[in-house]
PDB file of C-alpha atoms in Angstrom:
ATOM      1  CA  MET A 802     -13.340  18.313 -10.174  1.00 68.00           C
ATOM      2  CA  THR A 803     -13.173  14.540 -10.436  1.00 71.00           C
ATOM      3  CA  PRO A 804     -10.017  13.263 -12.327  1.00 76.00           C
ATOM      4  CA  LYS A 805      -9.933  12.074 -15.881  1.00 87.00           C
ATOM      5  CA  ASN A 806      -8.765   8.357 -14.449  1.00 91.00           C
ATOM      6  CA  THR A 807      -8.878   7.807 -10.106  1.00 93.00           C
ATOM      7  CA  ILE A 808      -7.973   3.809  -9.035  1.00 96.00           C
ATOM      8  CA  CYS A 809     -11.593   2.205  -7.995  1.00 96.00           C
ATOM      9  CA  LEU A 810     -10.900   0.281  -4.471  1.00 97.00           C
ATOM     10  CA  TRP A 811     -13.334  -2.181  -4.075  1.00 95.00           C
ATOM     11  CA  TYR A 812     -13.739  -2.435  -0.405  1.00 96.00           C
ATOM     12  CA  GLU A 813     -16.893  -4.381   1.790  1.00 93.00           C
ATOM     13  CA  ARG A 814     -18.455  -1.796   3.987  1.00 92.00           C
ATOM     14  CA  ASP A 815     -15.613  -0.344   5.444  1.00 95.00           C
ATOM     15  CA  ALA A 816     -13.942   1.905   2.477  1.00 97.00           C
ATOM     16  CA  VAL A 817     -14.349   5.088   4.745  1.00 98.00           C
ATOM     17  CA  GLU A 818     -12.453   3.486   7.049  1.00 98.00           C
ATOM     18  CA  ALA A 819      -9.592   2.608   5.081  1.00 98.00           C
ATOM     19  CA  ALA A 820     -10.030   6.428   3.821  1.00 98.00           C
ATOM     20  CA  ASN A 821      -8.943   7.025   7.094  1.00 98.00           C
ATOM     21  CA  PHE A 822      -6.374   4.933   7.413  1.00 98.00           C
ATOM     22  CA  TYR A 823      -4.559   5.566   4.413  1.00 98.00           C
ATOM     23  CA  ALA A 824      -4.694   9.189   5.361  1.00 98.00           C
ATOM     24  CA  GLN A 825      -3.425   9.256   8.312  1.00 98.00           C
ATOM     25  CA  THR A 826      -0.887   7.578   7.938  1.00 98.00           C
ATOM     26  CA  PHE A 827       0.976   8.495   4.355  1.00 97.00           C
ATOM     27  CA  PRO A 828       3.068  11.875   3.370  1.00 96.00           C
ATOM     28  CA  ASP A 829       0.476  13.993   0.615  1.00 97.00           C
ATOM     29  CA  SER A 830      -3.038  11.809   1.610  1.00 98.00           C
ATOM     30  CA  THR A 831      -6.236  12.499   2.404  1.00 98.00           C
ATOM     31  CA  VAL A 832     -10.244  12.116   2.629  1.00 98.00           C
ATOM     32  CA  GLY A 833     -12.271  14.069   0.235  1.00 97.00           C
ATOM     33  CA  THR A 834     -16.792  13.721  -0.169  1.00 97.00           C
ATOM     34  CA  VAL A 835     -18.153  10.738   1.618  1.00 98.00           C
ATOM     35  CA  PHE A 836     -21.319   9.799  -1.413  1.00 97.00           C
ATOM     36  CA  ARG A 837     -23.846   8.151   0.024  1.00 97.00           C
ATOM     37  CA  ALA A 838     -26.379   5.853  -1.803  1.00 95.00           C
ATOM     38  CA  PRO A 839     -30.349   7.592  -3.431  1.00 96.00           C
ATOM     39  CA  GLY A 840     -31.366   3.719  -3.030  1.00 94.00           C
ATOM     40  CA  ASP A 841     -31.305   0.447  -2.299  1.00 91.00           C
ATOM     41  CA  TYR A 842     -28.633  -1.692  -3.549  1.00 84.00           C
ATOM     42  CA  PRO A 843     -28.102  -5.513  -3.770  1.00 83.00           C
ATOM     43  CA  ASP A 844     -25.735  -5.400  -0.770  1.00 79.00           C
ATOM     44  CA  GLY A 845     -26.591  -1.447   0.864  1.00 85.00           C
ATOM     45  CA  GLN A 846     -29.835   0.664   1.304  1.00 91.00           C
ATOM     46  CA  GLN A 847     -30.699   4.240   1.118  1.00 96.00           C
ATOM     47  CA  GLY A 848     -28.147   6.309   2.705  1.00 96.00           C
ATOM     48  CA  ASP A 849     -25.739   4.123   3.011  1.00 96.00           C
ATOM     49  CA  VAL A 850     -22.589   4.453   2.613  1.00 97.00           C
ATOM     50  CA  LEU A 851     -21.788   4.286  -1.182  1.00 96.00           C
ATOM     51  CA  THR A 852     -17.984   6.185  -2.349  1.00 96.00           C
ATOM     52  CA  VAL A 853     -15.416   7.658  -0.581  1.00 98.00           C
ATOM     53  CA  GLU A 854     -12.768   9.876  -2.727  1.00 97.00           C
ATOM     54  CA  PHE A 855      -9.634   9.882  -1.036  1.00 97.00           C
ATOM     55  CA  THR A 856      -5.653  10.547  -2.319  1.00 97.00           C
ATOM     56  CA  VAL A 857      -2.997   7.479  -1.270  1.00 97.00           C
ATOM     57  CA  ALA A 858       0.467   9.167  -1.966  1.00 97.00           C
ATOM     58  CA  GLY A 859      -0.657  12.183  -4.687  1.00 96.00           C
ATOM     59  CA  ILE A 860      -2.761   8.788  -6.217  1.00 96.00           C
ATOM     60  CA  PRO A 861      -6.650  10.089  -6.604  1.00 96.00           C
ATOM     61  CA  CYS A 862      -9.129   7.087  -5.774  1.00 97.00           C
ATOM     62  CA  ILE A 863     -12.419   5.808  -5.391  1.00 97.00           C
ATOM     63  CA  GLY A 864     -13.659   3.098  -2.341  1.00 97.00           C
ATOM     64  CA  LEU A 865     -16.801   1.416  -3.350  1.00 95.00           C
ATOM     65  CA  ASN A 866     -18.632  -0.370  -0.622  1.00 93.00           C
ATOM     66  CA  GLY A 867     -19.298  -2.829  -3.332  1.00 88.00           C
ATOM     67  CA  GLY A 868     -20.475  -5.772  -1.283  1.00 86.00           C
ATOM     68  CA  PRO A 869     -18.624  -9.315  -0.386  1.00 88.00           C
ATOM     69  CA  HIS A 870     -17.656 -10.362  -3.686  1.00 88.00           C
ATOM     70  CA  PHE A 871     -14.943  -8.472  -5.162  1.00 90.00           C
ATOM     71  CA  LYS A 872     -11.531  -9.191  -2.741  1.00 91.00           C
ATOM     72  CA  HIS A 873      -8.424  -7.091  -3.229  1.00 93.00           C
ATOM     73  CA  ASN A 874      -5.274  -9.315  -4.366  1.00 90.00           C
ATOM     74  CA  GLU A 875      -2.174  -8.958  -4.925  1.00 89.00           C
ATOM     75  CA  SER A 876      -2.640  -8.261  -8.900  1.00 91.00           C
ATOM     76  CA  PHE A 877      -3.354  -4.782  -7.399  1.00 93.00           C
ATOM     77  CA  SER A 878      -0.632  -3.014  -5.658  1.00 95.00           C
ATOM     78  CA  PHE A 879       0.821   0.827  -4.319  1.00 97.00           C
ATOM     79  CA  GLN A 880       4.328   0.157  -4.196  1.00 96.00           C
ATOM     80  CA  ILE A 881       5.453   3.325  -1.462  1.00 97.00           C
ATOM     81  CA  ALA A 882       9.083   5.259  -2.119  1.00 97.00           C
ATOM     82  CA  THR A 883      10.790   5.252   1.445  1.00 98.00           C
ATOM     83  CA  ASP A 884      13.359   7.829   2.189  1.00 98.00           C
ATOM     84  CA  ASP A 885      15.027   6.372   5.141  1.00 98.00           C
ATOM     85  CA  GLN A 886      14.715   3.443   8.177  1.00 98.00           C
ATOM     86  CA  ALA A 887      12.444   5.347   9.704  1.00 98.00           C
ATOM     87  CA  GLU A 888       9.608   6.267   6.626  1.00 98.00           C
ATOM     88  CA  THR A 889      10.424   2.277   6.374  1.00 98.00           C
ATOM     89  CA  ASP A 890       9.172   1.218   9.774  1.00 98.00           C
ATOM     90  CA  ARG A 891       6.933   3.846  10.108  1.00 98.00           C
ATOM     91  CA  LEU A 892       4.811   2.953   7.396  1.00 98.00           C
ATOM     92  CA  TRP A 893       5.735  -1.044   7.269  1.00 98.00           C
ATOM     93  CA  ASN A 894       4.654  -0.573  11.303  1.00 98.00           C
ATOM     94  CA  ALA A 895       1.479   1.353  10.106  1.00 98.00           C
ATOM     95  CA  ILE A 896       0.055  -1.438   7.785  1.00 98.00           C
ATOM     96  CA  VAL A 897       1.015  -4.662   9.699  1.00 98.00           C
ATOM     97  CA  GLY A 898       0.196  -3.454  12.868  1.00 98.00           C
ATOM     98  CA  ASN A 899      -3.283  -1.980  12.469  1.00 97.00           C
ATOM     99  CA  GLY A 900      -4.146  -5.971  11.580  1.00 98.00           C
ATOM    100  CA  GLY A 901      -2.407  -6.554   8.397  1.00 98.00           C
ATOM    101  CA  GLN A 902       0.118  -9.366   7.188  1.00 97.00           C
ATOM    102  CA  GLU A 903       3.792  -8.990   6.546  1.00 97.00           C
ATOM    103  CA  SER A 904       5.108 -11.322   3.497  1.00 97.00           C
ATOM    104  CA  GLU A 905       8.271 -11.107   1.672  1.00 96.00           C
ATOM    105  CA  CYS A 906      10.725  -8.585   0.341  1.00 96.00           C
ATOM    106  CA  GLY A 907       8.213  -5.797   1.420  1.00 97.00           C
ATOM    107  CA  TRP A 908       5.630  -6.874   0.228  1.00 97.00           C
ATOM    108  CA  CYS A 909       2.642  -6.349   3.145  1.00 98.00           C
ATOM    109  CA  LYS A 910      -1.495  -5.951   3.143  1.00 98.00           C
ATOM    110  CA  ASP A 911      -3.361  -3.661   5.079  1.00 98.00           C
ATOM    111  CA  LYS A 912      -6.642  -4.909   6.892  1.00 97.00           C
ATOM    112  CA  TRP A 913      -8.795  -5.193   3.536  1.00 97.00           C
ATOM    113  CA  GLY A 914      -6.641  -6.778   1.950  1.00 97.00           C
ATOM    114  CA  LEU A 915      -4.565  -4.473   0.118  1.00 97.00           C
ATOM    115  CA  SER A 916      -1.412  -5.046  -0.594  1.00 97.00           C
ATOM    116  CA  TRP A 917       1.536  -2.557  -0.135  1.00 98.00           C
ATOM    117  CA  GLN A 918       5.204  -2.471  -1.895  1.00 97.00           C
ATOM    118  CA  ILE A 919       7.212  -0.237   0.959  1.00 98.00           C
ATOM    119  CA  THR A 920      10.380   0.549  -0.606  1.00 98.00           C
ATOM    120  CA  PRO A 921      12.916   2.006  -0.021  1.00 98.00           C
ATOM    121  CA  ARG A 922      15.345   4.425  -2.433  1.00 98.00           C
ATOM    122  CA  ALA A 923      18.324   2.715  -1.428  1.00 98.00           C
ATOM    123  CA  LEU A 924      16.373  -0.698  -2.612  1.00 98.00           C
ATOM    124  CA  THR A 925      15.758   0.966  -5.935  1.00 98.00           C
ATOM    125  CA  ALA A 926      19.333   2.488  -5.983  1.00 98.00           C
ATOM    126  CA  ALA A 927      21.164  -0.608  -5.441  1.00 98.00           C
ATOM    127  CA  ILE A 928      19.202  -3.723  -7.152  1.00 97.00           C
ATOM    128  CA  ALA A 929      19.882  -0.653 -10.803  1.00 98.00           C
ATOM    129  CA  ASP A 930      23.584  -0.585  -9.354  1.00 98.00           C
ATOM    130  CA  PRO A 931      25.705  -0.583 -12.777  1.00 98.00           C
ATOM    131  CA  ASP A 932      28.311  -3.474 -10.976  1.00 98.00           C
ATOM    132  CA  ARG A 933      25.608  -5.557 -11.421  1.00 97.00           C
ATOM    133  CA  ALA A 934      27.273  -8.318  -9.240  1.00 97.00           C
ATOM    134  CA  ALA A 935      27.041  -5.195  -6.433  1.00 97.00           C
ATOM    135  CA  ALA A 936      23.283  -5.436  -7.924  1.00 98.00           C
ATOM    136  CA  LYS A 937      22.677  -9.615  -7.421  1.00 97.00           C
ATOM    137  CA  ARG A 938      24.245  -9.691  -3.944  1.00 97.00           C
ATOM    138  CA  ALA A 939      21.478  -6.455  -3.166  1.00 98.00           C
ATOM    139  CA  PHE A 940      18.869  -8.595  -4.331  1.00 98.00           C
ATOM    140  CA  ASP A 941      19.814 -11.839  -3.004  1.00 97.00           C
ATOM    141  CA  ALA A 942      19.764  -9.739   0.135  1.00 97.00           C
ATOM    142  CA  MET A 943      16.381  -8.809  -0.606  1.00 97.00           C
ATOM    143  CA  MET A 944      15.413 -12.369  -1.306  1.00 97.00           C
ATOM    144  CA  THR A 945      15.412 -12.890   2.719  1.00 97.00           C
ATOM    145  CA  MET A 946      13.895 -10.031   3.295  1.00 97.00           C
ATOM    146  CA  GLN A 947      10.168  -9.426   4.812  1.00 98.00           C
ATOM    147  CA  LYS A 948      11.022  -5.280   6.183  1.00 98.00           C
ATOM    148  CA  ILE A 949      13.471  -3.708   3.842  1.00 98.00           C
ATOM    149  CA  ASP A 950      16.021  -3.090   6.267  1.00 98.00           C
ATOM    150  CA  ILE A 951      18.559  -0.147   4.282  1.00 98.00           C
ATOM    151  CA  ALA A 952      21.869  -1.650   6.430  1.00 97.00           C
ATOM    152  CA  THR A 953      21.392  -4.862   5.465  1.00 98.00           C
ATOM    153  CA  ILE A 954      20.755  -4.024   2.368  1.00 98.00           C
ATOM    154  CA  GLU A 955      23.582  -0.796   1.746  1.00 97.00           C
ATOM    155  CA  ALA A 956      26.400  -3.334   3.222  1.00 97.00           C
ATOM    156  CA  ALA A 957      25.546  -6.609   1.036  1.00 97.00           C
ATOM    157  CA  ARG A 958      25.677  -3.934  -2.108  1.00 96.00           C
ATOM    158  CA  VAL A 959      29.163  -3.308  -0.619  1.00 95.00           C
ATOM    159  CA  GLY A 960      30.084  -6.994   0.373  1.00 93.00           C
ATOM    160  CA  ARG A 961      30.524  -7.413   4.062  1.00 87.00           C
ATOM    161  CA  LYS A 962      28.486  -8.151   6.379  1.00 78.00           C
ATOM    162  CA  PRO A 963      25.993  -5.699   8.351  1.00 68.00           C
TER     163      PRO A 963
END
């Protein structure tokens, strides 16, 4: 049964490739039904893959091969909470190492232009610290990073160099 609310992500022609990458990379992710166009349409022909149902970290999505008209941008992103540096490194490296692009403060883009924020739970806890000076130190440390380094965040939080 199709969920009542599903995120629809547009791709030029490679929604299935993206869905497969996400399913292989993120826990609790799967690829579902691939729907082929029953007739010709502006950016494709009958029989071309039109949509693919998939789940990314438990979130239901549809990939639409809608053509080159609409590109992903930072106004929509996935934020993935990680439990440790190994998981942070694995996910970051999978995205960036598969044709993606590094950005700042834990943000990166996959090769399809979709934005991801790989966010260690330790970072979230640090910037929410009730000790506002500790939170600011952690925040300031984060502002200097691309991929988040948990040891550096934790050291900043307690006021020491890593």
